[in-house]
Tab-separated table of C-alpha atoms in Angstrom:
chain	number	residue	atom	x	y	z
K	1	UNK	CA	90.717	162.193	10.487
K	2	UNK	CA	93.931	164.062	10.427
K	3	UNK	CA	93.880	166.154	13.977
K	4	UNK	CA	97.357	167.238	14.224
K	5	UNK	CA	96.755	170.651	12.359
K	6	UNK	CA	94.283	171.814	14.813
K	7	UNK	CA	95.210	175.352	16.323
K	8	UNK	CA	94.350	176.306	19.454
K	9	UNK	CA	93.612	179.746	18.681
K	10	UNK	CA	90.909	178.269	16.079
K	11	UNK	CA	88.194	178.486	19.069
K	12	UNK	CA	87.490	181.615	21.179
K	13	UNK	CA	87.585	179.104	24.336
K	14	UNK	CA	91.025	179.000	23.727
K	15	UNK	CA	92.126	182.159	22.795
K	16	UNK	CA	94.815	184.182	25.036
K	17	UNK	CA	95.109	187.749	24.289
K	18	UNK	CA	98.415	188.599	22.982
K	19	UNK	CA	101.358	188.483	24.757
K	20	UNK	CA	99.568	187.019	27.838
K	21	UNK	CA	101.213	184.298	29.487
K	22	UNK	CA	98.954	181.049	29.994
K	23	UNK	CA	99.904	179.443	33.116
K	24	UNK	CA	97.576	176.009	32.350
K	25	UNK	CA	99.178	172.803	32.336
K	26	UNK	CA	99.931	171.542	28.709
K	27	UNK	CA	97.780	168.503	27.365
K	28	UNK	CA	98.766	165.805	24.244
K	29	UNK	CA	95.918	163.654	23.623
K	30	UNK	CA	97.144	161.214	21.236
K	31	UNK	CA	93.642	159.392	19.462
K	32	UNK	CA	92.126	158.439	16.270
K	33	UNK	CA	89.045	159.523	15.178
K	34	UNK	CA	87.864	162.702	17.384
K	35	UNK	CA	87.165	166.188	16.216
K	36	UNK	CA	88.964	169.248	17.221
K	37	UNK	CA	85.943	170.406	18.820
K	38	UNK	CA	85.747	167.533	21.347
K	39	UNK	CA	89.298	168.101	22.047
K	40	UNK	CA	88.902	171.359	22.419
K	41	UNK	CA	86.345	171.422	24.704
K	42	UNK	CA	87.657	168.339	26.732
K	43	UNK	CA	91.005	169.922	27.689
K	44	UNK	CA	89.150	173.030	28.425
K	45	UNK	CA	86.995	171.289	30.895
K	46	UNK	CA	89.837	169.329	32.507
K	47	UNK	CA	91.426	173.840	32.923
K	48	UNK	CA	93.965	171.994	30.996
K	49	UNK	CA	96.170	174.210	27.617
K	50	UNK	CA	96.213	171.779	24.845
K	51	UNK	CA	99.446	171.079	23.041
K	52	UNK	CA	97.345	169.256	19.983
K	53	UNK	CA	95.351	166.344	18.902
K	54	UNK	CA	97.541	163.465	17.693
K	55	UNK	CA	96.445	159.925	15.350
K	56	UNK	CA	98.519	157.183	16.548
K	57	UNK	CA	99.826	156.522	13.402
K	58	UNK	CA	101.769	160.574	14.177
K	59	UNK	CA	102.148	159.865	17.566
K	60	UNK	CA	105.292	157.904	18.110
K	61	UNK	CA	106.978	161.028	15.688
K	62	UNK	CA	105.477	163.676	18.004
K	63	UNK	CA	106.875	162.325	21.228
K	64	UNK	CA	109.847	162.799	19.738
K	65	UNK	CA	109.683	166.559	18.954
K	66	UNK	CA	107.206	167.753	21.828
K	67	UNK	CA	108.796	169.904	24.487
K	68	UNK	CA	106.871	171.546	27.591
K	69	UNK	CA	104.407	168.600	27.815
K	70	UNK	CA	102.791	168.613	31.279
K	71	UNK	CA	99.814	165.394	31.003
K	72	UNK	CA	99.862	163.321	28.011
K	73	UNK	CA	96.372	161.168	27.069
K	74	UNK	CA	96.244	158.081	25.106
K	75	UNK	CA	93.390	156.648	23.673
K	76	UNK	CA	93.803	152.559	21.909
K	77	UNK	CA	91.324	150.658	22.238
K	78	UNK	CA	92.542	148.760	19.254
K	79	UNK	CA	95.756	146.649	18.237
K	80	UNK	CA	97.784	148.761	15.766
K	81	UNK	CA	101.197	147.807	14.357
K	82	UNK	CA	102.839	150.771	16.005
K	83	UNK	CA	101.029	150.751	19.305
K	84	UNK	CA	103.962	148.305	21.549
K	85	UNK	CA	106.362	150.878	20.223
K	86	UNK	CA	103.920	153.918	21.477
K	87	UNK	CA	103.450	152.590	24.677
K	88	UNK	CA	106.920	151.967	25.383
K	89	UNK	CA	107.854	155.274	24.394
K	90	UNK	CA	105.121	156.892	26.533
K	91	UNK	CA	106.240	155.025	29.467
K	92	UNK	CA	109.978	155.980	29.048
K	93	UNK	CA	109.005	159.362	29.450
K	94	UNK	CA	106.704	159.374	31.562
K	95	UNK	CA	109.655	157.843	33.603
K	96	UNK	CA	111.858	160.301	32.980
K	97	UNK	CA	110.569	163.431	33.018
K	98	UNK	CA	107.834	162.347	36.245
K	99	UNK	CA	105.133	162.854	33.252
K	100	UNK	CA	101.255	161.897	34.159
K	101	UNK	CA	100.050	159.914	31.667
K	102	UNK	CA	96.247	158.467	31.414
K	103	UNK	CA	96.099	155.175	28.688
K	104	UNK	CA	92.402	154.419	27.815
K	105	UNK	CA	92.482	150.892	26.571
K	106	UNK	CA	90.026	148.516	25.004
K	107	UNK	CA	89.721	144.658	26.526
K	108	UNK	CA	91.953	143.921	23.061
K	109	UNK	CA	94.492	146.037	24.018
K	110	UNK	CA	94.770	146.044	27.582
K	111	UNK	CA	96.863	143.355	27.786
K	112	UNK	CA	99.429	144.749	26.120
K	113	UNK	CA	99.296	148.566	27.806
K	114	UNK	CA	99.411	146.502	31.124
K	115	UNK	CA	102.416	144.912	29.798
K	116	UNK	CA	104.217	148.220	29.126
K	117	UNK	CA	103.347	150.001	32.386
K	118	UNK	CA	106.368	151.155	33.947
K	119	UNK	CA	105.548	154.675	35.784
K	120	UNK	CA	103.658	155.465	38.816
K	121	UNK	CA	101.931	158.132	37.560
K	122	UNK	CA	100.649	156.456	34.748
K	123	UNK	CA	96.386	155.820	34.946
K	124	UNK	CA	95.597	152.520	33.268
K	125	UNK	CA	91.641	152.667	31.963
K	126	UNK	CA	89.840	150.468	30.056
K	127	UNK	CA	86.220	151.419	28.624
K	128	UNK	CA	86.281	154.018	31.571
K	129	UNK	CA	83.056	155.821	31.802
K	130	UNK	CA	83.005	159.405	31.856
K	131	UNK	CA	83.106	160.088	35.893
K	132	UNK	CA	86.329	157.298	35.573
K	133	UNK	CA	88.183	159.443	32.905
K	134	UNK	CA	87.097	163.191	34.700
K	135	UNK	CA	89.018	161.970	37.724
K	136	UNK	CA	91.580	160.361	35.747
K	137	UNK	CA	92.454	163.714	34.037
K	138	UNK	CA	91.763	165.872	37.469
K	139	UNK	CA	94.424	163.412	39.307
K	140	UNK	CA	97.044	163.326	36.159
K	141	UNK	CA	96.507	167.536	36.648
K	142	UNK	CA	96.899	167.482	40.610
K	143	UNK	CA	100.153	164.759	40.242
K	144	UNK	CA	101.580	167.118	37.290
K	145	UNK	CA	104.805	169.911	38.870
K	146	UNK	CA	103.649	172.748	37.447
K	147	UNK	CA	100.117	172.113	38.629
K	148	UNK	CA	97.839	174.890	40.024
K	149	UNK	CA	94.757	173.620	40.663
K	150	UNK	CA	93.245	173.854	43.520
K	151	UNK	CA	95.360	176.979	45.005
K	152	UNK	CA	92.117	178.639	46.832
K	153	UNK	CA	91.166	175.505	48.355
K	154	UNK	CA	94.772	175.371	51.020
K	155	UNK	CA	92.443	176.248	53.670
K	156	UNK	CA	90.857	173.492	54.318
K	157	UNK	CA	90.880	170.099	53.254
K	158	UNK	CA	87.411	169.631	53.425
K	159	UNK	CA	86.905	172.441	50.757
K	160	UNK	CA	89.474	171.027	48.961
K	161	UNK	CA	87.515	167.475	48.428
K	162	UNK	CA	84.271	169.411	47.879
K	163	UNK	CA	85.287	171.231	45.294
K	164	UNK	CA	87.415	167.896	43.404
K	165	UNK	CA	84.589	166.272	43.758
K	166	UNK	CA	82.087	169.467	41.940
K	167	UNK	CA	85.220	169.452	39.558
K	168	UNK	CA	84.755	165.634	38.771
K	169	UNK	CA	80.853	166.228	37.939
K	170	UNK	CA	81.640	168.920	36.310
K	171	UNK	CA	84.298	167.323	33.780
K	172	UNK	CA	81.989	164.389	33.582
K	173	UNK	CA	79.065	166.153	32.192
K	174	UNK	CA	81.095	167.594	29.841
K	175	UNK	CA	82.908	164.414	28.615
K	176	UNK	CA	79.070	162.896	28.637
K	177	UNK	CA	77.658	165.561	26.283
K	178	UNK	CA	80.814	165.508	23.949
K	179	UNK	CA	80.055	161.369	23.608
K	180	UNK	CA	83.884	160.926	22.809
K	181	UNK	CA	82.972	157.455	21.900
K	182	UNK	CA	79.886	154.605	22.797
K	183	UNK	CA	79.644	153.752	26.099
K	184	UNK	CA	80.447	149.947	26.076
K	185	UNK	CA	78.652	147.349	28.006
K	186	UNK	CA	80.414	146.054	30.880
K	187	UNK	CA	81.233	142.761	30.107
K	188	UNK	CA	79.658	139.465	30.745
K	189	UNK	CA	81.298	136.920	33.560
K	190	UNK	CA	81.416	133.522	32.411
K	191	UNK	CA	82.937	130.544	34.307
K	192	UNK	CA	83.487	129.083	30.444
K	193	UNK	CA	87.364	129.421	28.837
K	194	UNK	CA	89.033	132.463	29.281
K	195	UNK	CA	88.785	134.867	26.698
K	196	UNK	CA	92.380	135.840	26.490
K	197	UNK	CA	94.163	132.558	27.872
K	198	UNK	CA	94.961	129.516	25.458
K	199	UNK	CA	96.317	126.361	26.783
K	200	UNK	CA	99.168	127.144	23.759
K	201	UNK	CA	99.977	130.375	26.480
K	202	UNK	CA	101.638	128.025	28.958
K	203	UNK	CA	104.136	125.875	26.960
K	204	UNK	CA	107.174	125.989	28.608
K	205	UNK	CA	105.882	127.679	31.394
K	206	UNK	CA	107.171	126.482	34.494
K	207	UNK	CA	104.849	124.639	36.983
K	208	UNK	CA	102.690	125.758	39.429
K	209	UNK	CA	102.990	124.132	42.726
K	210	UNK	CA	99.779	122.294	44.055
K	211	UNK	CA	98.187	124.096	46.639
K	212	UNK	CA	98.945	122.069	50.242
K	213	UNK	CA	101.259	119.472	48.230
K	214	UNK	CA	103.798	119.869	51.116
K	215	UNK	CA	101.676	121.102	54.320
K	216	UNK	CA	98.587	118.964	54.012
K	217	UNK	CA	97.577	117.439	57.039
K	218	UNK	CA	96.226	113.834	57.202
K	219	UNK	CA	92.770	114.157	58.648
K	220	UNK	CA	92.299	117.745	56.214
K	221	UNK	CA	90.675	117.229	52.415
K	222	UNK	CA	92.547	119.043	49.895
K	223	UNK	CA	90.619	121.815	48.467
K	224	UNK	CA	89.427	121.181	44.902
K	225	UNK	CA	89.281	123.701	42.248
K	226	UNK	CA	85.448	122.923	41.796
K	227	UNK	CA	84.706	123.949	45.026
K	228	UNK	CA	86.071	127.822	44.448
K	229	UNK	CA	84.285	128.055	41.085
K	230	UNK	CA	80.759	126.727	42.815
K	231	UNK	CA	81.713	129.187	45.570
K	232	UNK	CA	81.906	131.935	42.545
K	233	UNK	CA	78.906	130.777	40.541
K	234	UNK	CA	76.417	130.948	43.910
K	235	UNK	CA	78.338	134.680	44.436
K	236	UNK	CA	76.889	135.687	40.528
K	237	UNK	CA	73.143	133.441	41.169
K	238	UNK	CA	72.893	136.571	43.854
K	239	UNK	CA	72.296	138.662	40.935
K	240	UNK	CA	68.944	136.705	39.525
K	241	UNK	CA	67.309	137.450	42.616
K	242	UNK	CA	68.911	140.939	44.102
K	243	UNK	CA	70.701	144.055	42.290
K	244	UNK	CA	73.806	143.543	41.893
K	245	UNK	CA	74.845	146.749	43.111
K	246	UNK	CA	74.569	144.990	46.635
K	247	UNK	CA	77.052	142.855	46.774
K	248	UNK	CA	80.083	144.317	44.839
K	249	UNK	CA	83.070	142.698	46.076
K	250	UNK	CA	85.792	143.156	43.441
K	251	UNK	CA	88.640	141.938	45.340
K	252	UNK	CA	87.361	139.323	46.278
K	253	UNK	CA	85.947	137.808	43.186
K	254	UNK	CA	89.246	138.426	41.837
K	255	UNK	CA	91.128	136.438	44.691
K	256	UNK	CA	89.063	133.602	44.327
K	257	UNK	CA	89.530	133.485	40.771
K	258	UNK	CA	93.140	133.561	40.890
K	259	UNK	CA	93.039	130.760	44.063
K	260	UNK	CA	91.046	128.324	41.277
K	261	UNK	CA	93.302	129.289	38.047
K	262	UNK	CA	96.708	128.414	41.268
K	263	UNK	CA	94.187	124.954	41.810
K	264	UNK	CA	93.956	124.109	38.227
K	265	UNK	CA	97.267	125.488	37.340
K	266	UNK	CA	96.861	128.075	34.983
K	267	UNK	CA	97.496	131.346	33.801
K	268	UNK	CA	95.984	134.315	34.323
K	269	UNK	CA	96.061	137.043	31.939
K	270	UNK	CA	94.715	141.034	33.075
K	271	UNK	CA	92.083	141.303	30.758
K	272	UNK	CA	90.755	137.411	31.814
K	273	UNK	CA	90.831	138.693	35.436
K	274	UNK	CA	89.216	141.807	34.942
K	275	UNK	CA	86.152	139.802	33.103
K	276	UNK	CA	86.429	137.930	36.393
K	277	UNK	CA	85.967	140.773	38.582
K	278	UNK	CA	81.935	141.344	37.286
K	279	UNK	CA	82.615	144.966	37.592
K	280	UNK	CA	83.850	147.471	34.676
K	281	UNK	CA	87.271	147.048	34.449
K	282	UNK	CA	88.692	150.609	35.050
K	283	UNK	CA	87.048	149.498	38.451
K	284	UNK	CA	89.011	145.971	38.543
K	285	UNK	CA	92.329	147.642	37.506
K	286	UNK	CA	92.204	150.167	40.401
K	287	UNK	CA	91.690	146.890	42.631
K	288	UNK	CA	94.825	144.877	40.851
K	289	UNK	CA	96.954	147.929	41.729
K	290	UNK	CA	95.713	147.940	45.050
K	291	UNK	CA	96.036	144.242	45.720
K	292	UNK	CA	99.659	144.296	44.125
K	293	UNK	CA	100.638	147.446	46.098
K	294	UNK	CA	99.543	145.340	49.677
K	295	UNK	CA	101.455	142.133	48.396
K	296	UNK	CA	98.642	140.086	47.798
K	297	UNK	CA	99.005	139.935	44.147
K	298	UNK	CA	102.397	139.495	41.867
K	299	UNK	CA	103.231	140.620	38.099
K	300	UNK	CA	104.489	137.354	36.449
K	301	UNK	CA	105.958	138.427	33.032
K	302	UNK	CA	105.734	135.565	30.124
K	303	UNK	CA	109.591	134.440	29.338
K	304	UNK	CA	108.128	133.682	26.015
K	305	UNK	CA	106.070	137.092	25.603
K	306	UNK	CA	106.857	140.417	26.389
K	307	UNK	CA	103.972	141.833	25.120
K	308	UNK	CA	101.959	140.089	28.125
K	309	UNK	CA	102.341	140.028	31.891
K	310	UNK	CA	99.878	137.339	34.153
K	311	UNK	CA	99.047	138.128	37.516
K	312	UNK	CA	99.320	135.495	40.418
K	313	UNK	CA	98.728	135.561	43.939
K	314	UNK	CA	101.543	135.509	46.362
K	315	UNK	CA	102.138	133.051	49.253
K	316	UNK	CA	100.920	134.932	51.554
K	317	UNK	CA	97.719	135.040	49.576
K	318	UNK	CA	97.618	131.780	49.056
K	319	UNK	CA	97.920	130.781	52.302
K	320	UNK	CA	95.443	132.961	54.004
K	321	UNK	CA	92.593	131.801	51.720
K	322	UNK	CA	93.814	128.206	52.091
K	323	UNK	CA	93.220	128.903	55.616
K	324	UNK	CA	89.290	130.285	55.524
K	325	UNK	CA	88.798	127.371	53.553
K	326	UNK	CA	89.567	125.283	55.894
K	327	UNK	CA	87.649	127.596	58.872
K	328	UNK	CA	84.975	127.976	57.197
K	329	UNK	CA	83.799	124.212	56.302
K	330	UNK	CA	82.669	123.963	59.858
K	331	UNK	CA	79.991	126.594	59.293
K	332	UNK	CA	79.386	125.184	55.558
K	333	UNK	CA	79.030	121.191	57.515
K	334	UNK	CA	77.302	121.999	60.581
């Protein structure tokens, strides 16, 4: 559907009487196949002014000739030829001009958008429900300069959260009852191949270095790769027998994941990792920026493959979880 002709005075929720200055931060969604009503009534419920409703095959063109853009929100949940180019773009100037930008991705394209991510202040989603992309849109507002949300609340920061968090609901409900698009299943985990990782992805990669090769002690066993994955599939068997609401540990699904692929010397791609995780993976990208920003996770970019970037644990990673191995096989022998 073509979406760049909508107007915003088509709707009465967006009309400004004449001559009346409208103070709200601008919005470009750029997205195929919504309606001008939903994005109508989505900026409107983010208190956001919206700029216009973009198809990605317009987008790139748009960039180019939009001035006064405060937040700009992607939706790609699919591969299109244009959509490296977009994403650079979007990332240049969201560099450059300290934009917020929120990029929903699909598990087909998230490898890619992870790729590209360059700014700060860009939000990385993928399948986000609608609480993840209300507080995706509230913080791209709150991070934006001309922002002015939230101006009663200076009193107190208690209000303050109170009122984001009413404000999240709020936005949520309203994203909910639009149904911008199906609300996907969370995916599967499966200890199988990874869905994203080939063994034609390493050629010419250089080498991982065995875990212990050069600080193994004589009377210590090396740690086998077998042993993390059994540790992993006894952490998912919790779920036959208790909900798995319980026992949520993100981070560290993730690390142990990563410790096996370092055993077995592979690869990791984003989107394998977030599968990995067992929770939707907006949630497991908030915990791979977290675990990058405190140095326990790096960025390894392909040298054969711009358009992908693996993720590795550091040393200091490595070493710690090397060492409750070993601490922890006198509770797992006694």
């Amino acid at each position: 559907m073509e979406m760049d002709h909508f107007q915003p005075g088509l709707g009465s929720s967006f009309d400004v009487p004449l001559g009346a200055r409208d103070d709200r931060q601008g919005l470009l969604i750029l997205a195929d196949d919504m309606c001008a009503e939903e994005v109508r009534a989505l900026s409107e419920a983010a208190g956001l002014r919206l700029l216009g409703a973009v198809p990605l095959d317009h987008a790139c063109a748009r960039l180019d000739a939009q001035v006064g853009c405060d937040i700009v929100l992607l939706f790609c949940p699919a591969r299109t030829a244009m959509l490296e180019r977009l994403l650079v773009q979007l990332e240049t100037m969201a560099l450059q001009n300290e934009m917020p930008v929120v990029t929903v991705a699909g598990i087909d394209t998230l490898d890619l958008a992870y790729a590209c991510l360059r700014s700060e202040r860009t939000q990385l989603l993928c399948s986000p429900d609608h609480a993840d992309l209300a507080a995706a849109l509230l913080a791209a507002a709150s991070y934006a300069p001309s922002h002015t949300l939230h101006e009663a609340n200076r009193d107190g920061d208690g209000v303050r959260l109170q009122q984001l968090s009413e404000e999240v609901s709020r936005l949520a409900r309203t994203l909910e009852a639009l149904t911008l698009r199906p609300r996907q299943a969370t995916p599967s985990f499966d200890l199988g191949p990874r869905i994203s990782d080939q063994p034609s992805d390493y050629i010419g990669m250089p080498a991982l270095e065995p875990i212990g090769s050069a600080k193994k002690s004589a009377d210590t066993a090396p740690i086998q790769a077998a042993q993390v994955r059994d540790l992993l599939r006894a952490r998912r068997l919790r779920e036959e027998y208790m909900p798995s609401d319980l026992f949520a540990d993100p981070a560290w699904d993730m690390l142990l994941d990563l410790f096996a692929a370092r055993l077995e010397h592979e690869r990791v791609s984003v989107s394998s990792l977030c599968i990995a995780s067992a929770v939707p993976p907006t949630t497991a990208l908030r915990w791979i920026r977290t675990l990058t920003e405190r140095g326990f996770v790096d960025r390894q970019a392909d040298p054969h493959d711009g358009r992908r970037v693996f993720i590795a644990l550091a040393d200091r990673a490595v070493d710690a979880i090397s060492q409750w191995f070993v601490a922890s096989r006198r509770f797992r022998c006694a």
